[in-house]
Coordinates of N, CA and C in Angstrom, one line a residue:
M1 N -13.0 -13.6 -20.8 CA -12.6 -12.4 -19.8 C -12.7 -11.1 -20.2
K2 N -12.1 -11.0 -21.7 CA -11.7 -10.1 -22.6 C -13.1 -9.5 -23.2
K3 N -14.1 -10.2 -23.6 CA -15.7 -9.2 -24.3 C -16.1 -8.8 -22.5
Q4 N -15.8 -9.5 -21.5 CA -16.2 -8.6 -20.5 C -16.1 -7.4 -20.1
L5 N -14.6 -7.6 -20.5 CA -14.1 -6.2 -19.8 C -14.0 -4.8 -21.0
V6 N -14.5 -5.0 -22.3 CA -14.4 -4.3 -23.6 C -16.3 -4.8 -23.4
A7 N -17.0 -5.3 -22.7 CA -18.3 -4.2 -22.0 C -18.8 -3.3 -21.6
G8 N -18.3 -3.9 -19.8 CA -17.3 -3.4 -18.7 C -17.4 -1.6 -18.8
A9 N -16.5 -2.2 -19.5 CA -15.4 -0.7 -19.7 C -16.8 1.0 -21.2
L10 N -17.3 -0.4 -22.1 CA -18.2 0.3 -22.7 C -19.8 1.1 -22.2
A11 N -20.0 0.6 -21.1 CA -20.5 1.0 -19.8 C -19.9 1.8 -19.2
L12 N -19.7 1.8 -18.8 CA -18.3 2.6 -18.2 C -19.0 4.3 -18.5
A13 N -18.7 4.1 -20.2 CA -18.0 5.3 -20.6 C -19.9 5.9 -21.3
M14 N -20.6 5.2 -21.4 CA -21.6 5.7 -21.9 C -23.0 6.0 -19.8
L15 N -22.0 5.2 -18.9 CA -22.7 5.6 -17.3 C -22.1 7.5 -17.6
A16 N -20.5 7.5 -17.5 CA -20.1 8.5 -17.6 C -20.7 10.1 -18.6
G17 N -21.3 9.7 -19.8 CA -21.9 9.9 -20.6 C -22.9 10.8 -19.6
T18 N -24.2 9.8 -19.6 CA -25.3 9.7 -18.3 C -25.3 11.4 -17.2
V19 N -24.7 10.5 -16.6 CA -24.5 11.0 -15.3 C -24.1 12.6 -15.6
T20 N -23.2 13.4 -16.2 CA -22.7 14.0 -17.0 C -23.5 15.3 -17.1
A21 N -24.5 14.6 -17.5 CA -25.5 15.4 -18.5 C -26.6 15.5 -16.7
A22 N -26.4 14.5 -16.3 CA -27.2 14.4 -14.9 C -26.8 15.5 -13.9
G23 N -25.1 16.0 -14.1 CA -25.3 17.4 -12.9 C -23.9 17.0 -12.6
C24 N -23.6 16.3 -12.5 CA -22.3 15.3 -11.9 C -21.4 16.8 -11.9
A25 N -19.5 17.0 -11.5 CA -18.8 17.6 -11.3 C -18.5 18.1 -13.1
S26 N -17.9 18.6 -13.3 CA -17.4 18.5 -14.3 C -15.6 19.0 -14.5
T27 N -15.7 19.5 -13.2 CA -13.6 18.8 -12.8 C -13.5 17.5 -13.4
A28 N -12.5 17.9 -14.1 CA -11.4 17.0 -14.2 C -10.7 15.7 -12.4
P29 N -11.0 15.2 -12.6 CA -11.4 13.7 -11.4 C -9.7 13.5 -10.8
T30 N -9.1 13.2 -9.7 CA -8.2 12.7 -9.7 C -8.1 10.8 -9.8
S31 N -6.3 10.7 -10.2 CA -6.5 9.8 -11.2 C -6.9 8.9 -10.0
D32 N -7.3 7.3 -10.6 CA -8.2 6.8 -10.8 C -6.9 5.5 -10.6
A33 N -7.6 3.7 -9.9 CA -6.5 3.3 -10.3 C -6.9 1.9 -11.5
R34 N -8.0 2.2 -11.2 CA -8.9 1.3 -12.9 C -8.9 1.5 -14.0
P35 N -7.9 0.7 -15.0 CA -8.0 1.7 -16.3 C -9.4 0.9 -16.7
D36 N -10.6 0.6 -16.2 CA -11.7 0.8 -16.6 C -12.5 1.8 -17.2
V37 N -11.7 2.2 -16.0 CA -12.6 4.2 -15.6 C -12.2 5.1 -16.6
P38 N -13.8 5.6 -17.1 CA -12.9 5.9 -18.9 C -12.9 7.3 -18.1
A39 N -11.9 8.1 -19.2 CA -11.2 9.2 -19.1 C -12.7 10.3 -18.5
G40 N -11.7 11.1 -17.6 CA -13.3 12.3 -17.4 C -14.0 12.0 -16.3
A41 N -14.1 10.7 -15.9 CA -15.2 10.0 -15.0 C -14.8 10.4 -14.3
P42 N -16.4 10.4 -13.0 CA -16.0 10.6 -11.6 C -15.4 9.9 -10.6
P43 N -14.6 9.9 -10.3 CA -13.3 9.2 -9.1 C -14.8 8.7 -8.5
L44 N -14.6 6.6 -8.2 CA -14.5 5.9 -7.7 C -14.9 6.0 -6.0
M45 N -16.1 5.6 -5.3 CA -16.1 4.9 -3.6 C -14.7 4.1 -3.3
P46 N -14.1 4.2 -3.6 CA -13.4 3.6 -2.5 C -14.1 2.1 -1.9
A47 N -13.3 0.6 -1.9 CA -14.1 -0.3 -1.5 C -14.1 -0.3 0.6
N48 N -13.6 0.5 0.9 CA -14.4 0.3 2.4 C -15.6 1.2 2.7
H49 N -16.0 2.1 1.1 CA -17.1 2.7 1.5 C -18.3 1.8 1.5
D50 N -18.3 1.1 1.3 CA -19.4 -0.2 1.2 C -20.6 0.4 1.8
G51 N -21.3 0.5 1.3 CA -23.0 0.6 1.7 C -22.9 1.7 2.9
R52 N -22.1 3.0 2.8 CA -22.2 4.3 3.8 C -23.1 4.6 3.0
F53 N -22.8 5.4 2.0 CA -24.2 6.2 1.5 C -25.5 5.4 2.1
E54 N -25.8 4.2 1.5 CA -27.1 3.3 1.8 C -28.0 4.1 3.2
S55 N -26.9 4.0 4.4 CA -26.9 3.8 5.8 C -26.6 5.5 5.7
L56 N -25.7 6.5 5.0 CA -25.5 7.3 5.8 C -26.5 9.1 4.9
G57 N -27.0 8.3 3.3 CA -27.2 9.6 2.8 C -26.2 10.4 3.1
A58 N -26.2 11.8 2.3 CA -24.9 12.7 1.4 C -24.6 12.9 2.7
P59 N -25.9 13.2 4.2 CA -25.2 14.0 5.1 C -23.6 13.1 5.3
G60 N -23.4 11.7 5.5 CA -22.7 11.0 5.8 C -21.6 11.0 5.2
C61 N -21.9 11.9 3.3 CA -20.3 12.1 3.0 C -19.8 13.1 3.3
Y62 N -21.0 14.2 3.0 CA -20.7 15.1 3.7 C -20.7 16.0 5.1
G63 N -20.2 14.5 6.1 CA -19.0 15.0 6.4 C -18.2 14.6 7.4
C64 N -17.4 14.3 6.1 CA -15.4 14.1 6.1 C -15.2 15.0 4.7
H65 N -15.6 14.6 3.5 CA -15.8 15.1 2.0 C -16.6 16.5 2.2
G66 N -17.3 17.1 3.3 CA -17.0 18.4 3.0 C -16.4 19.7 3.8
A67 N -16.9 21.3 4.2 CA -16.5 22.0 4.2 C -17.1 22.2 5.8
S68 N -16.6 23.3 6.4 CA -16.7 23.6 7.4 C -16.5 24.7 8.4
E69 N -17.1 25.4 8.6 CA -16.3 26.9 9.7 C -15.0 26.9 9.4
R70 N -13.8 26.1 10.0 CA -12.6 25.6 10.2 C -12.3 24.6 9.4
S71 N -12.9 23.6 8.9 CA -11.2 23.0 7.8 C -12.2 22.8 6.2
N72 N -11.9 22.7 5.3 CA -12.4 21.8 4.1 C -11.8 21.2 3.0
P73 N -11.6 20.3 3.0 CA -12.6 18.7 3.8 C -12.8 19.1 5.3
M74 N -13.9 18.7 5.9 CA -13.8 18.4 7.6 C -12.9 17.7 8.0
L75 N -13.0 15.8 6.9 CA -11.9 14.7 8.2 C -10.6 15.5 7.4
N76 N -9.1 15.5 7.7 CA -7.7 15.6 7.5 C -7.6 14.2 6.4
G77 N -7.3 14.2 5.4 CA -6.7 13.1 4.8 C -7.6 13.0 3.7
T78 N -9.0 13.4 3.6 CA -10.1 13.0 2.2 C -9.6 14.1 1.4
V79 N -10.5 14.0 0.2 CA -11.1 15.1 -1.1 C -11.9 15.5 -0.7
A80 N -12.0 16.4 -0.9 CA -13.1 17.6 -0.8 C -13.8 18.0 -1.8
L81 N -15.1 18.3 -1.2 CA -16.0 18.3 -2.5 C -15.7 19.2 -3.4
P82 N -15.3 19.3 -4.7 CA -15.2 20.7 -5.8 C -16.0 22.0 -5.5
E83 N -16.3 23.0 -5.5 CA -17.2 24.0 -5.6 C -18.4 23.9 -6.0
D84 N -18.4 23.3 -7.3 CA -20.4 23.3 -8.3 C -20.8 22.0 -6.9
H85 N -19.9 21.3 -6.2 CA -21.3 20.2 -5.6 C -21.9 21.5 -4.4
Y86 N -21.5 22.7 -4.3 CA -22.3 22.7 -3.3 C -23.4 24.5 -3.2
V87 N -24.2 24.6 -3.0 CA -25.3 26.2 -2.9 C -24.5 26.9 -4.0
D88 N -24.6 28.0 -5.3 CA -24.2 29.0 -5.5 C -22.7 28.7 -5.7
G89 N -22.5 27.5 -6.2 CA -21.2 26.9 -6.2 C -19.9 27.4 -5.9
S90 N -20.0 27.9 -3.8 CA -19.5 28.2 -3.5 C -18.3 27.3 -1.8
S91 N -18.5 26.3 -1.6 CA -17.9 26.0 -0.1 C -17.9 26.7 0.1
Q92 N -18.3 28.1 0.4 CA -18.8 29.2 2.2 C -20.3 28.9 2.2
T93 N -20.9 28.6 1.0 CA -22.0 28.0 1.7 C -22.4 27.4 2.7
L94 N -21.7 26.5 2.9 CA -21.3 24.8 3.4 C -22.8 23.5 3.5
E95 N -23.4 24.6 2.0 CA -24.1 23.2 1.8 C -24.3 23.2 0.1
L96 N -24.9 21.5 0.9 CA -24.7 21.2 -0.5 C -26.3 21.6 -1.6
D97 N -25.6 21.4 -2.5 CA -26.2 22.4 -4.2 C -27.5 20.1 -4.0
P98 N -28.7 20.7 -3.9 CA -29.4 19.0 -4.0 C -29.2 18.1 -5.6
T99 N -29.2 19.5 -6.4 CA -28.7 18.3 -8.0 C -27.7 17.4 -7.6
H100 N -26.7 17.3 -6.2 CA -25.7 16.8 -5.9 C -25.6 16.4 -4.5
E101 N -27.1 15.2 -4.5 CA -27.2 14.8 -2.7 C -27.3 13.2 -3.7
Q102 N -27.5 12.7 -4.3 CA -27.2 11.0 -4.2 C -26.0 11.3 -5.0
C103 N -24.6 11.1 -3.9 CA -23.6 11.2 -4.4 C -22.8 9.4 -5.5
N104 N -23.9 8.0 -4.9 CA -23.7 7.3 -5.4 C -24.1 7.5 -6.9
T105 N -24.7 7.9 -7.0 CA -25.3 8.2 -8.8 C -23.6 8.4 -9.8
C106 N -23.3 9.4 -8.8 CA -22.0 9.5 -10.2 C -20.3 9.0 -9.9
H107 N -20.8 8.8 -8.2 CA -19.4 8.1 -7.3 C -19.9 6.3 -6.7
V108 N -19.7 5.8 -8.8 CA -19.6 4.2 -7.5 C -18.2 3.3 -7.0
Q109 N -19.3 2.4 -6.2 CA -18.3 1.6 -5.6 C -17.4 0.5 -6.6
S110 N -15.8 0.8 -6.3 CA -14.7 0.8 -6.8 C -14.6 -1.3 -6.5

């Protein structure tokens, strides 16, 4: 069991390094409840988000976590997308940067 936890932590650390190079958020994530998530890794998607990206894609994520003319984020109580996830690095564009449209590449399921 201990070997599996160590192997899992190492795999996550390697994944974090890989996804950082792939253009994921460079800002510090919110704190995570799982101790096996390396410091600086993007926040995990909660278990209740299972299958949402697969069925809705980035527009589904944007629908709650993105910005609109009236609010940022659109759904009260959700975490807003970082500014670097938007075109020109500004939520005022109201458009996701294409390099951030594969949300589940960096934000894996918890």
